[in-house]
XYZ file of C-alpha atoms in Angstrom:
723
model
C 28.179 11.868 -9.011
C 26.234 14.598 -10.710
C 26.394 18.196 -9.608
C 23.102 19.278 -11.114
C 19.746 18.763 -9.486
C 17.854 15.672 -10.574
C 14.005 15.793 -10.384
C 12.796 12.633 -8.726
C 10.452 11.322 -6.015
C 10.486 10.493 -2.284
C 11.161 6.856 -1.415
C 8.437 6.560 1.243
C 4.668 6.752 1.066
C 2.217 6.556 -1.854
C 2.092 10.298 -2.325
C 5.494 9.899 -4.057
C 6.178 13.614 -3.441
C 8.358 15.334 -5.997
C 11.796 16.484 -4.917
C 15.121 17.520 -6.414
C 18.345 15.770 -5.447
C 21.799 17.250 -5.795
C 25.062 15.362 -5.206
C 27.541 17.650 -3.450
C 31.349 17.569 -3.749
C 31.708 16.177 -0.202
C 29.736 13.059 -1.225
C 26.462 13.917 0.460
C 23.069 14.376 -1.252
C 20.914 17.454 -0.722
C 17.133 17.584 -1.047
C 15.492 20.766 -2.445
C 11.984 21.798 -3.265
C 10.356 20.704 -6.522
C 7.336 22.929 -6.833
C 6.207 21.762 -10.242
C 4.908 18.374 -9.018
C 1.154 18.792 -8.321
C 0.836 16.237 -5.476
C 3.084 18.135 -2.996
C 4.010 21.398 -4.749
C 7.386 21.341 -3.071
C 6.198 20.442 0.414
C 7.991 17.525 2.160
C 7.563 15.873 5.543
C 10.517 15.129 7.799
C 10.934 11.654 6.316
C 11.263 13.105 2.827
C 13.680 15.811 3.854
C 15.935 13.305 5.604
C 15.659 10.495 3.076
C 19.281 10.821 1.803
C 20.528 9.824 5.257
C 19.882 6.164 4.396
C 22.191 6.460 1.364
C 25.110 6.703 3.786
C 27.448 3.735 4.051
C 27.226 4.277 7.799
C 23.742 2.814 7.833
C 23.254 0.815 4.651
C 24.593 -2.557 3.545
C 27.718 -2.358 1.383
C 28.683 -6.047 0.852
C 26.932 -9.398 0.425
C 26.737 -11.402 3.621
C 26.632 -15.179 4.082
C 26.100 -17.167 7.234
C 29.163 -18.964 8.455
C 29.137 -20.837 11.763
C 26.010 -18.989 12.797
C 27.312 -15.485 11.961
C 26.777 -13.300 8.855
C 30.161 -12.486 7.338
C 31.108 -10.540 4.168
C 31.373 -12.512 0.918
C 31.841 -11.982 -2.766
C 28.831 -11.587 -5.069
C 29.543 -14.847 -6.852
C 29.686 -16.733 -3.592
C 26.501 -15.181 -2.345
C 24.572 -15.692 -5.643
C 25.855 -19.273 -5.924
C 24.609 -19.991 -2.390
C 21.136 -18.637 -3.177
C 20.886 -20.583 -6.402
C 22.050 -23.779 -4.690
C 19.562 -23.310 -1.836
C 16.600 -22.734 -4.119
C 17.618 -25.516 -6.510
C 18.049 -27.956 -3.718
C 14.596 -27.132 -2.341
C 12.956 -27.595 -5.763
C 14.720 -30.932 -6.303
C 13.925 -32.358 -2.863
C 10.467 -30.885 -2.265
C 9.070 -29.512 -5.523
C 8.716 -25.965 -6.822
C 6.014 -24.905 -4.403
C 8.434 -25.447 -1.506
C 10.154 -22.289 -2.731
C 8.498 -19.108 -1.510
C 8.914 -15.585 -2.760
C 7.908 -12.487 -0.692
C 8.065 -8.985 -2.120
C 7.440 -5.464 -1.033
C 5.238 -2.472 -1.777
C 8.304 -0.299 -2.161
C 9.659 -2.120 -5.215
C 9.454 -0.289 -8.494
C 7.025 -1.515 -11.141
C 9.912 -3.023 -13.070
C 11.182 -4.949 -10.067
C 7.731 -6.115 -8.926
C 7.009 -7.276 -12.475
C 10.330 -9.131 -12.740
C 9.891 -10.745 -9.271
C 6.537 -12.201 -10.313
C 7.966 -13.461 -13.548
C 10.998 -14.880 -11.709
C 8.767 -16.833 -9.312
C 6.580 -18.318 -11.997
C 9.020 -18.851 -14.868
C 12.331 -19.612 -13.108
C 11.168 -21.255 -9.877
C 7.826 -22.458 -11.140
C 6.270 -21.696 -7.809
C 2.806 -20.448 -6.981
C 3.982 -19.321 -3.568
C 4.488 -15.597 -4.062
C 2.858 -12.623 -2.330
C 3.943 -9.286 -0.871
C 3.541 -7.014 2.083
C 1.160 -4.797 0.093
C -1.484 -7.448 0.994
C -1.379 -5.788 4.423
C -1.989 -2.352 2.880
C -5.149 -1.935 0.850
C -6.242 -5.436 -0.272
C -9.658 -5.052 1.398
C -10.359 -1.779 -0.500
C -9.133 -3.422 -3.682
C -11.486 -6.355 -3.259
C -14.484 -4.131 -2.488
C -13.664 -1.818 -5.386
C -13.555 -4.671 -7.803
C -16.897 -6.011 -6.531
C -18.612 -2.656 -6.842
C -16.878 -0.949 -9.818
C -15.177 -3.826 -11.615
C -11.809 -2.155 -11.153
C -9.586 -1.082 -8.282
C -7.395 2.015 -8.348
C -6.568 3.747 -5.071
C -8.159 7.065 -5.982
C -10.365 7.200 -9.131
C -9.629 10.955 -9.312
C -6.559 13.126 -8.670
C -5.930 14.692 -5.293
C -6.494 18.108 -6.805
C -10.232 17.317 -6.931
C -10.573 17.124 -3.167
C -10.602 20.881 -2.428
C -13.348 21.314 -5.058
C -15.887 18.879 -3.604
C -18.528 19.716 -1.003
C -17.745 17.199 1.764
C -15.214 14.527 2.500
C -15.679 11.632 4.959
C -12.201 10.401 5.933
C -12.397 6.979 7.533
C -9.549 5.564 9.599
C -6.742 7.790 8.288
C -4.434 10.123 10.163
C -3.024 11.996 7.153
C -1.471 14.669 9.280
C 1.078 12.057 10.451
C 1.107 9.442 7.669
C 1.032 11.747 4.614
C 1.566 15.313 5.937
C 1.861 17.087 2.516
C -1.586 15.812 1.549
C -3.294 17.626 4.422
C -3.238 20.875 2.460
C -5.864 19.463 0.073
C -8.247 19.066 3.011
C -7.358 22.484 4.410
C -8.133 23.971 1.018
C -11.432 22.044 0.983
C -12.500 23.859 4.227
C -11.236 27.152 2.925
C -13.482 26.736 -0.087
C -16.503 26.154 2.054
C -16.446 22.343 2.093
C -16.601 20.206 5.181
C -14.381 17.465 6.533
C -15.683 14.590 8.660
C -12.999 12.327 10.291
C -13.824 8.933 11.662
C -11.198 7.572 14.062
C -11.231 6.172 17.616
C -8.475 8.658 18.490
C -8.644 12.408 18.247
C -5.621 12.593 16.004
C -3.949 15.636 14.522
C -6.112 15.040 11.469
C -9.287 14.799 13.525
C -8.434 18.111 15.082
C -8.717 19.715 11.635
C -12.210 18.281 11.020
C -15.568 19.978 11.151
C -16.910 16.826 12.761
C -15.034 13.974 14.437
C -16.695 10.613 15.153
C -14.836 8.266 17.534
C -16.334 4.807 17.052
C -15.251 1.751 18.940
C -12.441 -0.020 16.898
C -13.877 -2.602 14.535
C -17.355 -1.047 14.232
C -16.864 1.009 11.052
C -19.137 -1.450 9.155
C -22.050 -0.829 11.505
C -21.403 2.921 11.284
C -21.623 2.965 7.515
C -24.778 0.845 7.563
C -26.379 3.197 10.106
C -25.629 6.192 7.896
C -27.157 4.417 4.888
C -30.225 3.609 6.986
C -30.689 7.295 7.722
C -30.147 8.223 4.023
C -33.101 6.018 3.161
C -35.229 7.068 6.119
C -34.702 10.758 5.481
C -35.443 10.486 1.760
C -31.932 11.403 0.587
C -31.506 8.490 -1.873
C -30.704 9.467 -5.465
C -33.284 7.218 -7.140
C -32.606 8.446 -10.689
C -28.862 7.704 -10.408
C -29.586 4.282 -8.886
C -31.873 3.385 -11.748
C -29.554 4.584 -14.441
C -26.133 3.498 -13.216
C -26.401 0.697 -10.614
C -27.771 -2.745 -9.851
C -28.539 -4.634 -6.660
C -30.059 -1.722 -4.668
C -33.147 -3.441 -3.168
C -31.104 -6.150 -1.369
C -28.654 -3.565 -0.110
C -31.414 -1.228 1.094
C -33.060 -4.055 3.004
C -29.771 -4.928 4.719
C -29.197 -1.333 5.739
C -32.644 -0.912 7.149
C -31.846 -3.584 9.747
C -29.282 -1.174 11.277
C -31.414 1.561 12.824
C -29.693 4.517 14.487
C -30.123 3.512 18.125
C -28.806 0.030 17.398
C -25.772 1.485 15.649
C -25.190 3.893 18.567
C -24.977 0.926 20.937
C -22.492 -0.899 18.730
C -20.266 2.043 17.783
C -20.567 4.523 20.687
C -21.372 7.273 18.103
C -24.533 9.136 19.141
C -27.612 9.342 16.990
C -27.378 13.141 16.685
C -23.834 12.719 15.338
C -25.060 10.123 12.834
C -27.784 12.476 11.646
C -25.359 15.415 11.364
C -22.980 13.276 9.319
C -25.707 12.403 6.852
C -26.753 16.037 6.542
C -23.224 17.242 5.910
C -22.553 14.510 3.389
C -25.803 14.775 1.427
C -26.500 18.493 1.245
C -23.653 19.578 -1.094
C -23.848 18.766 -4.816
C -20.716 16.599 -4.553
C -18.969 14.545 -1.828
C -16.379 11.870 -1.339
C -15.602 8.986 1.055
C -11.925 8.106 1.514
C -10.864 5.089 3.573
C -7.464 3.960 4.821
C -6.131 1.186 6.964
C -8.621 1.751 9.879
C -11.647 0.128 8.225
C -9.558 -2.007 5.841
C -7.273 -3.885 8.253
C -10.093 -5.975 9.705
C -11.295 -9.499 9.208
C -14.403 -7.925 7.664
C -12.498 -5.188 5.828
C -13.973 -5.924 2.393
C -17.536 -5.731 3.664
C -16.690 -2.572 5.661
C -15.283 -0.777 2.593
C -18.229 -2.100 0.608
C -20.653 -0.481 3.013
C -18.975 2.908 2.489
C -19.100 2.391 -1.282
C -22.876 1.573 -0.932
C -23.287 4.937 0.879
C -21.668 6.691 -2.120
C -23.761 4.823 -4.659
C -27.063 5.366 -2.847
C -26.464 9.114 -2.777
C -25.183 9.311 -6.374
C -21.622 10.066 -5.214
C -19.662 7.835 -7.560
C -18.684 8.178 -11.212
C -19.581 11.864 -11.185
C -17.281 14.905 -11.192
C -15.845 15.745 -7.749
C -17.569 12.763 -6.178
C -16.595 9.206 -5.487
C -15.059 6.597 -3.195
C -11.276 6.308 -2.897
C -8.676 4.420 -0.920
C -5.599 6.170 0.445
C -2.866 3.684 -0.458
C -0.026 3.592 2.088
C 3.142 2.147 0.657
C 5.184 3.912 -2.004
C 4.242 1.485 -4.765
C 1.431 -0.386 -3.052
C -0.712 0.280 -6.111
C 1.726 -0.678 -8.901
C 3.266 -3.435 -6.786
C 0.193 -5.596 -6.991
C -0.818 -4.618 -10.531
C 2.071 -6.404 -12.197
C 2.460 -9.802 -10.657
C 3.890 -10.055 -7.140
C 0.474 -10.701 -5.666
C -0.473 -14.396 -5.355
C -3.429 -14.347 -7.715
C -2.443 -11.746 -10.333
C -0.501 -11.386 -13.550
C 0.758 -8.132 -15.072
C -1.864 -5.583 -15.994
C -4.071 -6.603 -13.084
C -5.015 -9.770 -14.894
C -6.278 -12.732 -12.915
C -3.942 -15.741 -12.752
C -6.823 -18.195 -13.119
C -8.126 -16.580 -16.323
C -7.058 -18.695 -19.336
C -7.006 -15.696 -21.731
C -4.806 -13.770 -19.301
C -2.469 -16.698 -18.973
C -2.174 -17.037 -22.739
C -1.429 -13.310 -23.216
C 1.245 -13.078 -20.548
C 2.772 -16.403 -21.500
C 3.152 -15.227 -25.086
C 5.001 -12.091 -23.910
C 7.226 -14.235 -21.679
C 7.803 -16.877 -24.361
C 6.549 -19.781 -22.288
C 3.731 -22.378 -22.412
C 0.618 -21.049 -20.612
C 0.263 -24.474 -18.989
C 3.706 -24.048 -17.374
C 2.516 -21.133 -15.275
C 1.463 -22.172 -11.776
C -1.938 -21.239 -10.406
C -2.790 -18.848 -7.552
C -0.811 -19.271 -4.322
C -1.232 -18.395 -0.660
C -1.891 -14.861 0.551
C 0.812 -13.026 2.488
C 0.085 -14.169 6.056
C -0.769 -17.715 4.955
C 2.530 -17.894 3.025
C 4.471 -16.653 6.046
C 2.636 -19.087 8.336
C 3.626 -21.979 5.994
C 7.363 -21.277 6.217
C 9.328 -24.157 7.561
C 6.548 -26.638 6.906
C 5.242 -26.611 3.287
C 7.625 -23.873 2.236
C 11.278 -24.728 2.889
C 13.145 -21.828 1.260
C 12.289 -18.130 0.875
C 13.575 -15.374 -1.363
C 12.544 -12.043 0.265
C 12.888 -8.559 -1.179
C 12.119 -5.191 0.439
C 10.081 -6.412 3.349
C 10.563 -6.873 7.114
C 7.833 -9.295 8.321
C 9.602 -9.911 11.635
C 8.271 -6.496 12.601
C 5.402 -5.900 10.202
C 3.461 -9.177 10.145
C 0.568 -9.900 12.519
C 1.364 -12.397 15.317
C 4.958 -11.416 14.698
C 6.660 -13.634 17.259
C 5.075 -16.657 15.540
C 6.138 -15.443 12.139
C 9.659 -14.894 13.436
C 9.688 -18.558 14.616
C 8.442 -19.750 11.183
C 11.244 -17.726 9.465
C 13.833 -19.250 11.818
C 12.590 -22.717 10.874
C 13.306 -22.335 7.178
C 15.924 -24.511 5.496
C 17.160 -21.472 3.587
C 16.409 -17.713 3.619
C 17.796 -15.167 1.187
C 17.082 -11.417 1.635
C 17.677 -8.485 -0.706
C 17.570 -5.170 1.165
C 19.201 -1.801 1.615
C 19.764 -2.204 5.358
C 20.206 -5.145 7.714
C 16.586 -5.358 8.868
C 15.462 -7.645 11.683
C 14.384 -10.134 8.994
C 17.625 -9.871 7.057
C 19.570 -10.557 10.264
C 18.066 -14.048 10.236
C 18.975 -14.884 6.675
C 21.479 -17.315 5.254
C 22.457 -14.844 2.547
C 21.865 -11.097 2.429
C 22.408 -9.073 -0.729
C 22.910 -5.270 -0.653
C 20.872 -3.647 -3.413
C 20.423 -0.216 -4.907
C 17.823 2.148 -3.493
C 15.625 4.937 -4.781
C 18.258 7.619 -5.613
C 20.690 5.112 -7.079
C 18.454 3.600 -9.727
C 15.810 4.530 -12.269
C 12.369 3.006 -12.311
C 8.659 3.744 -12.278
C 6.267 3.975 -9.360
C 2.497 4.289 -9.279
C 1.196 6.615 -6.614
C -2.147 6.536 -4.793
C -3.861 8.416 -7.591
C -2.916 5.783 -10.215
C -0.318 8.244 -11.559
C 2.667 6.404 -13.040
C 5.893 8.302 -12.313
C 9.526 8.080 -13.405
C 11.824 8.059 -10.393
C 15.199 8.987 -11.872
C 18.637 7.907 -10.755
C 20.424 10.840 -9.115
C 23.664 9.337 -7.899
C 25.949 6.404 -8.629
C 25.539 3.540 -6.131
C 28.537 2.590 -4.029
C 30.948 0.032 -5.419
C 29.766 -3.463 -4.715
C 26.035 -2.684 -4.774
C 23.786 -4.228 -7.419
C 20.174 -3.698 -8.359
C 17.391 -6.195 -7.712
C 17.063 -6.587 -11.504
C 20.759 -7.642 -11.673
C 20.173 -10.068 -8.842
C 17.226 -11.743 -10.604
C 19.183 -11.805 -13.911
C 22.093 -13.578 -12.230
C 19.944 -15.968 -10.294
C 17.791 -16.861 -13.334
C 21.003 -17.671 -15.295
C 22.301 -19.884 -12.490
C 18.956 -21.691 -12.397
C 18.936 -22.378 -16.132
C 17.038 -19.499 -17.638
C 19.549 -17.494 -19.641
C 17.147 -15.061 -21.357
C 14.175 -12.955 -20.390
C 15.561 -11.099 -17.337
C 17.125 -7.879 -18.551
C 18.884 -5.569 -16.111
C 17.999 -2.291 -17.805
C 14.761 -0.904 -16.186
C 13.541 0.733 -19.379
C 13.865 -2.530 -21.249
C 11.865 -4.208 -18.463
C 9.210 -1.474 -18.630
C 8.832 -2.037 -22.396
C 8.086 -5.658 -21.716
C 5.700 -4.675 -18.912
C 3.870 -2.417 -21.377
C 3.258 -5.396 -23.700
C 2.291 -7.692 -20.821
C -0.199 -5.161 -19.443
C -1.750 -4.273 -22.823
C -5.475 -4.882 -22.817
C -5.600 -5.569 -19.099
C -7.496 -3.523 -16.497
C -4.267 -1.774 -15.521
C -3.103 -1.000 -19.054
C 0.293 0.751 -19.195
C 0.915 0.064 -22.896
C 0.572 3.725 -23.863
C 3.084 4.901 -21.270
C 6.778 5.311 -22.158
C 9.844 6.471 -20.272
C 10.014 9.433 -22.647
C 6.499 10.527 -21.736
C 7.158 10.165 -18.071
C 10.297 12.249 -18.318
C 8.344 15.067 -19.991
C 5.087 14.876 -18.019
C 4.241 14.875 -14.308
C 3.104 11.327 -14.532
C 0.476 9.488 -16.627
C -2.671 7.991 -15.103
C -3.566 4.450 -15.974
C -5.393 2.940 -17.756
C -3.440 4.335 -20.667
C -3.697 2.006 -23.701
C -1.383 2.357 -26.663
C -3.136 4.009 -29.615
C -2.665 2.594 -33.128
C 0.734 3.635 -34.378
C 1.916 4.990 -31.089
C 5.068 2.950 -30.950
C 5.889 3.577 -34.601
C 5.427 7.290 -34.056
C 7.495 7.202 -30.944
C 10.351 5.384 -32.660
C 10.280 7.894 -35.455
C 10.303 10.853 -33.095
C 13.102 9.376 -30.977
C 15.246 8.855 -34.086
C 14.954 12.520 -34.865
C 15.921 13.864 -31.495
C 19.592 14.395 -32.314
C 18.665 16.384 -35.417
C 16.107 18.602 -33.701
C 16.930 22.213 -34.336
C 13.504 23.606 -35.033
C 13.256 22.017 -38.472
C 9.820 21.097 -39.723
C 10.337 17.275 -40.256
C 11.158 16.744 -36.532
C 8.187 18.829 -35.530
C 5.918 16.864 -37.813
C 7.121 13.624 -36.256
C 6.402 14.986 -32.729
C 2.938 15.997 -33.925
C 2.358 12.450 -35.175
C 3.402 11.116 -31.773
C 1.115 13.523 -29.906
C -1.802 12.546 -32.102
C -1.232 8.823 -31.357
C -0.737 9.046 -27.598
C -3.596 8.270 -25.217
C -3.798 11.037 -22.558
C -4.229 8.654 -19.624
C -7.270 8.515 -17.353
C -7.116 10.860 -14.378
C -10.817 10.317 -13.561
C -12.420 6.922 -13.773
C -16.070 5.846 -14.208
C -17.447 9.188 -15.464
C -19.176 7.437 -18.419
C -19.480 3.877 -17.230
C -18.095 1.558 -14.583
C -15.678 -1.274 -15.439
C -18.305 -3.987 -15.044
C -19.652 -6.016 -18.021
C -22.884 -3.934 -18.207
C -21.202 -0.673 -17.180
C -23.273 -0.418 -13.926
C -21.874 -0.195 -10.426
C -22.986 -3.089 -8.254
C -24.399 -2.628 -4.768
C -23.153 -5.513 -2.520
C -25.463 -6.077 0.487
C -23.532 -6.439 3.781
C -24.445 -6.685 7.478
C -22.556 -5.868 10.655
C -20.664 -8.621 12.432
C -18.328 -8.511 15.382
C -14.520 -8.432 15.119
C -12.790 -11.767 15.352
C -11.773 -11.245 18.974
C -14.063 -9.178 21.200
C -12.919 -8.096 24.702
C -13.856 -10.317 27.625
C -13.119 -10.577 31.328
C -9.571 -11.799 30.739
C -8.731 -9.338 27.935
C -11.064 -6.379 28.513
C -9.475 -3.654 26.398
C -9.213 -3.142 22.615
C -5.803 -2.525 20.991
C -5.505 -0.623 17.725
C -2.265 0.144 15.938
C -0.912 2.725 13.524
C 1.936 5.050 12.596
C 3.647 8.241 13.859
C 4.865 11.055 11.709
C 8.640 10.506 12.175
C 8.759 6.808 11.431
C 7.667 4.654 8.444
C 6.285 1.102 8.281
C 8.578 -1.398 10.058
C 11.111 1.386 10.674
C 13.908 -0.535 8.971
C 15.123 2.649 7.247
C 13.725 5.535 9.331
C 15.067 4.063 12.590
C 18.500 4.668 11.153
C 18.031 8.422 10.727
C 19.138 10.437 13.774
C 16.764 13.367 13.231
C 13.733 11.014 12.990
C 14.808 8.983 16.031
C 15.127 12.190 18.041
C 11.491 13.000 17.203
C 10.187 9.391 17.770
C 12.724 7.452 19.704
C 10.667 4.391 20.570
C 7.338 2.659 21.071
C 4.666 3.768 23.509
C 1.193 2.776 24.756
C -1.421 5.483 24.442
C -4.196 5.196 26.981
C -6.950 7.303 28.511
C -6.490 8.782 32.013
C -9.301 6.631 33.430
C -7.655 3.489 32.188
C -4.252 4.676 33.477
C -5.821 5.371 36.865
C -7.282 1.864 37.131
C -3.846 0.454 36.203
C -1.999 2.816 38.580
C 0.208 4.033 35.755
C 1.692 7.485 35.378
C 3.051 9.163 32.263
C 6.193 7.334 31.090
C 5.705 4.266 33.304
C 6.398 0.959 31.600
C 3.114 -0.817 30.732
C 2.733 -4.357 29.513
C 0.095 -5.020 26.865
C -0.852 -8.679 26.718
C -2.923 -10.501 24.073
C -3.508 -14.200 23.439
C -0.453 -14.105 21.149
C 2.160 -12.436 23.304
C 3.290 -9.551 25.451
C 4.702 -6.113 24.569
C 6.122 -3.521 26.939
C 6.394 0.213 26.308
C 6.127 3.528 28.183
C 2.645 4.905 28.936
C 1.489 7.980 27.094
C -1.639 9.244 28.849
C -4.113 11.340 26.830
C -7.778 12.200 26.609
C -7.685 11.944 22.805
C -8.357 8.188 22.872
C -11.472 6.251 23.930
C -11.358 4.873 27.519
C -11.897 1.330 26.297
C -9.015 1.460 23.750
C -5.243 1.594 23.720
C -3.022 2.525 20.761
C 0.500 1.343 19.911
C 2.630 2.349 16.892
C 4.114 -0.606 14.973
C 7.548 0.685 13.822
C 9.717 -1.011 16.416
C 11.115 -4.458 17.067
C 12.063 -5.900 20.502
C 9.827 -5.889 23.570
C 7.795 -2.941 22.260
C 6.834 -4.754 19.027
C 3.117 -4.010 18.622
C 2.587 -6.799 16.115
C 3.512 -9.346 18.716
C -0.023 -8.767 19.878
C -2.109 -8.360 16.704
C -4.567 -10.944 15.462
C -3.940 -12.749 12.130
C -7.643 -13.437 11.634
C -8.141 -12.993 7.869
C -10.848 -11.350 5.841
C -12.417 -14.174 3.776
C -12.141 -12.263 0.472
C -9.049 -10.017 0.676
C -7.065 -12.208 3.145
C -6.269 -9.035 5.085
C -5.292 -9.676 8.726
C -7.132 -7.885 11.505
C -4.392 -5.484 12.582
C -6.768 -2.779 13.799
C -8.629 -4.508 16.638
C -7.805 -7.225 19.139
C -8.522 -7.880 22.768
C -5.752 -7.199 25.285
C -5.201 -6.620 29.014
C -2.812 -4.124 30.617
C -0.356 -4.940 33.407
C 1.867 -2.664 35.455
C 5.530 -3.431 35.182
C 7.641 -3.356 38.291
C 10.518 -0.914 38.184
């Protein structure tokens, strides 16, 4: 272990906050402030401060496990890897390559996500690969590509937010999900800007807003259309911008005009005066932004919903201009990079499309394989999970816990149990890992080096700070060993920098071009924003400069080589679209959309709407945070948040057990009674397994474009629980 502080990044959300880690003589790891990183300037939430707790052997896996007579028991690495290779090989032989599924995670480094996609397509030959990031921001990605030709969570750095005039924050509770980011919005208001929060709950974030709109869950699309209607009716359209930089306005304008304010008020529950005030606050400043998160995105119409908010930005000239634009607040640590480099069902590294012949040729050349050998696009995340045990017989799963996180979770648990073979690589024994035939303990954030891409599109180097415990291997080592056992001896290096060098070549020329980014740059800079293509001579200059490092003592030759490198390096792209959009003609595209109902509206049998989300002390499926004592003390278990009027009708008091029942199942949790939620809506956090599992209830209805499930709105009824 090292005794000096290592600058690195938090293992949790997409802020990827900077922190310093120090290994102490007693074997623990201490977190300290890292003020030089611009995203958090040293600030950390409780999850970041307590992150080293999961490094403890008390909570993490320390040995491979194999199932013997129904029980997971310790085994050697060779036995565990042989079992996985045999299981996958048997499935391929008996049922074909597409009977092998691969499911990844938005917390994997870029190197591991890249290698996992390559492993699926080159070693297994399967098209059946996707990842839990599909549940994160796929709707925003789809809408961004339609409108701008490119998707990157934020097309500008977070530091631009305090300098704009107004921000509309749609369906995000940053005060609990990304607490260090809230300071940008506080600074916005201190600078005279305004914050509008749209959320059916009066969250801690909404309490900070100048205006809070509380629409009925699932009506964000109608709300955005109503605002655009008012922009047109009140003469606030930027006609010059539309003519110069967009296409498709007339059809979009016509669709918006069908959503007059009183009609939108009936749908959303947001009053006409609030709609008008929102338009005034958004349009009067010289600059403004719209930021969306899971609220509008996790719907069966999420792509259209985000598209409507983008249309509002385009109609008012608030995209592709300084301090203005649309952005998506990515949730998972590497939700952005995780899909850019190949673990999404339809994508190859560099954000290339799998069904594009030129993209296939480029990547196949880097991989040294025949383009025709690469399988085509596969199923999306939920569809892949739903096919387990039927079309898909074996599954290799990394860094995900779908038993808790997937919609219609009880059904997905049944599908996982029906597999012929399941192998899981994880840090802890999650609820999903507990069902596996083989579980491999792998290194985690502080024990390995790798790159992550945060919500700004900033590629970061997360450095190894400590040595992993004996008997722990990295996911890269796992894939190297499995590839060799399955007949592919080369092409799966275990050194993350070597993998990144290959990723650079594979991404070169693609929409998410990392070819100009090197580990050396990342070690010296606070991240590099993609796209960052390699300039002519960059690699030659870099090699020359690296060769001179040992001799550097202020002599002129070494300095000249560094100057050559600096001249060759692309600076990265912190701000997208200022000159043109990433479409063939350089224009942003309006996409006309119209309101439609959620997939499952309330009725007499299920009269209440359920929406789900997170709490500040837990993260995602809770597989890691539920093992941290301090976090469990702050958020010990699930709850049902409901309005006093709803509680009175049910006869429930604070803390009473309440059953929430949907067409998919039943969950029970204590009542939390509050006036900060709509009377027609209940809220449950989704971090827990067992009888309080919120995703037992949620609806897997899919967006037709993004294939995002409708986590954010489904019909339920409430029942009192005796005792």
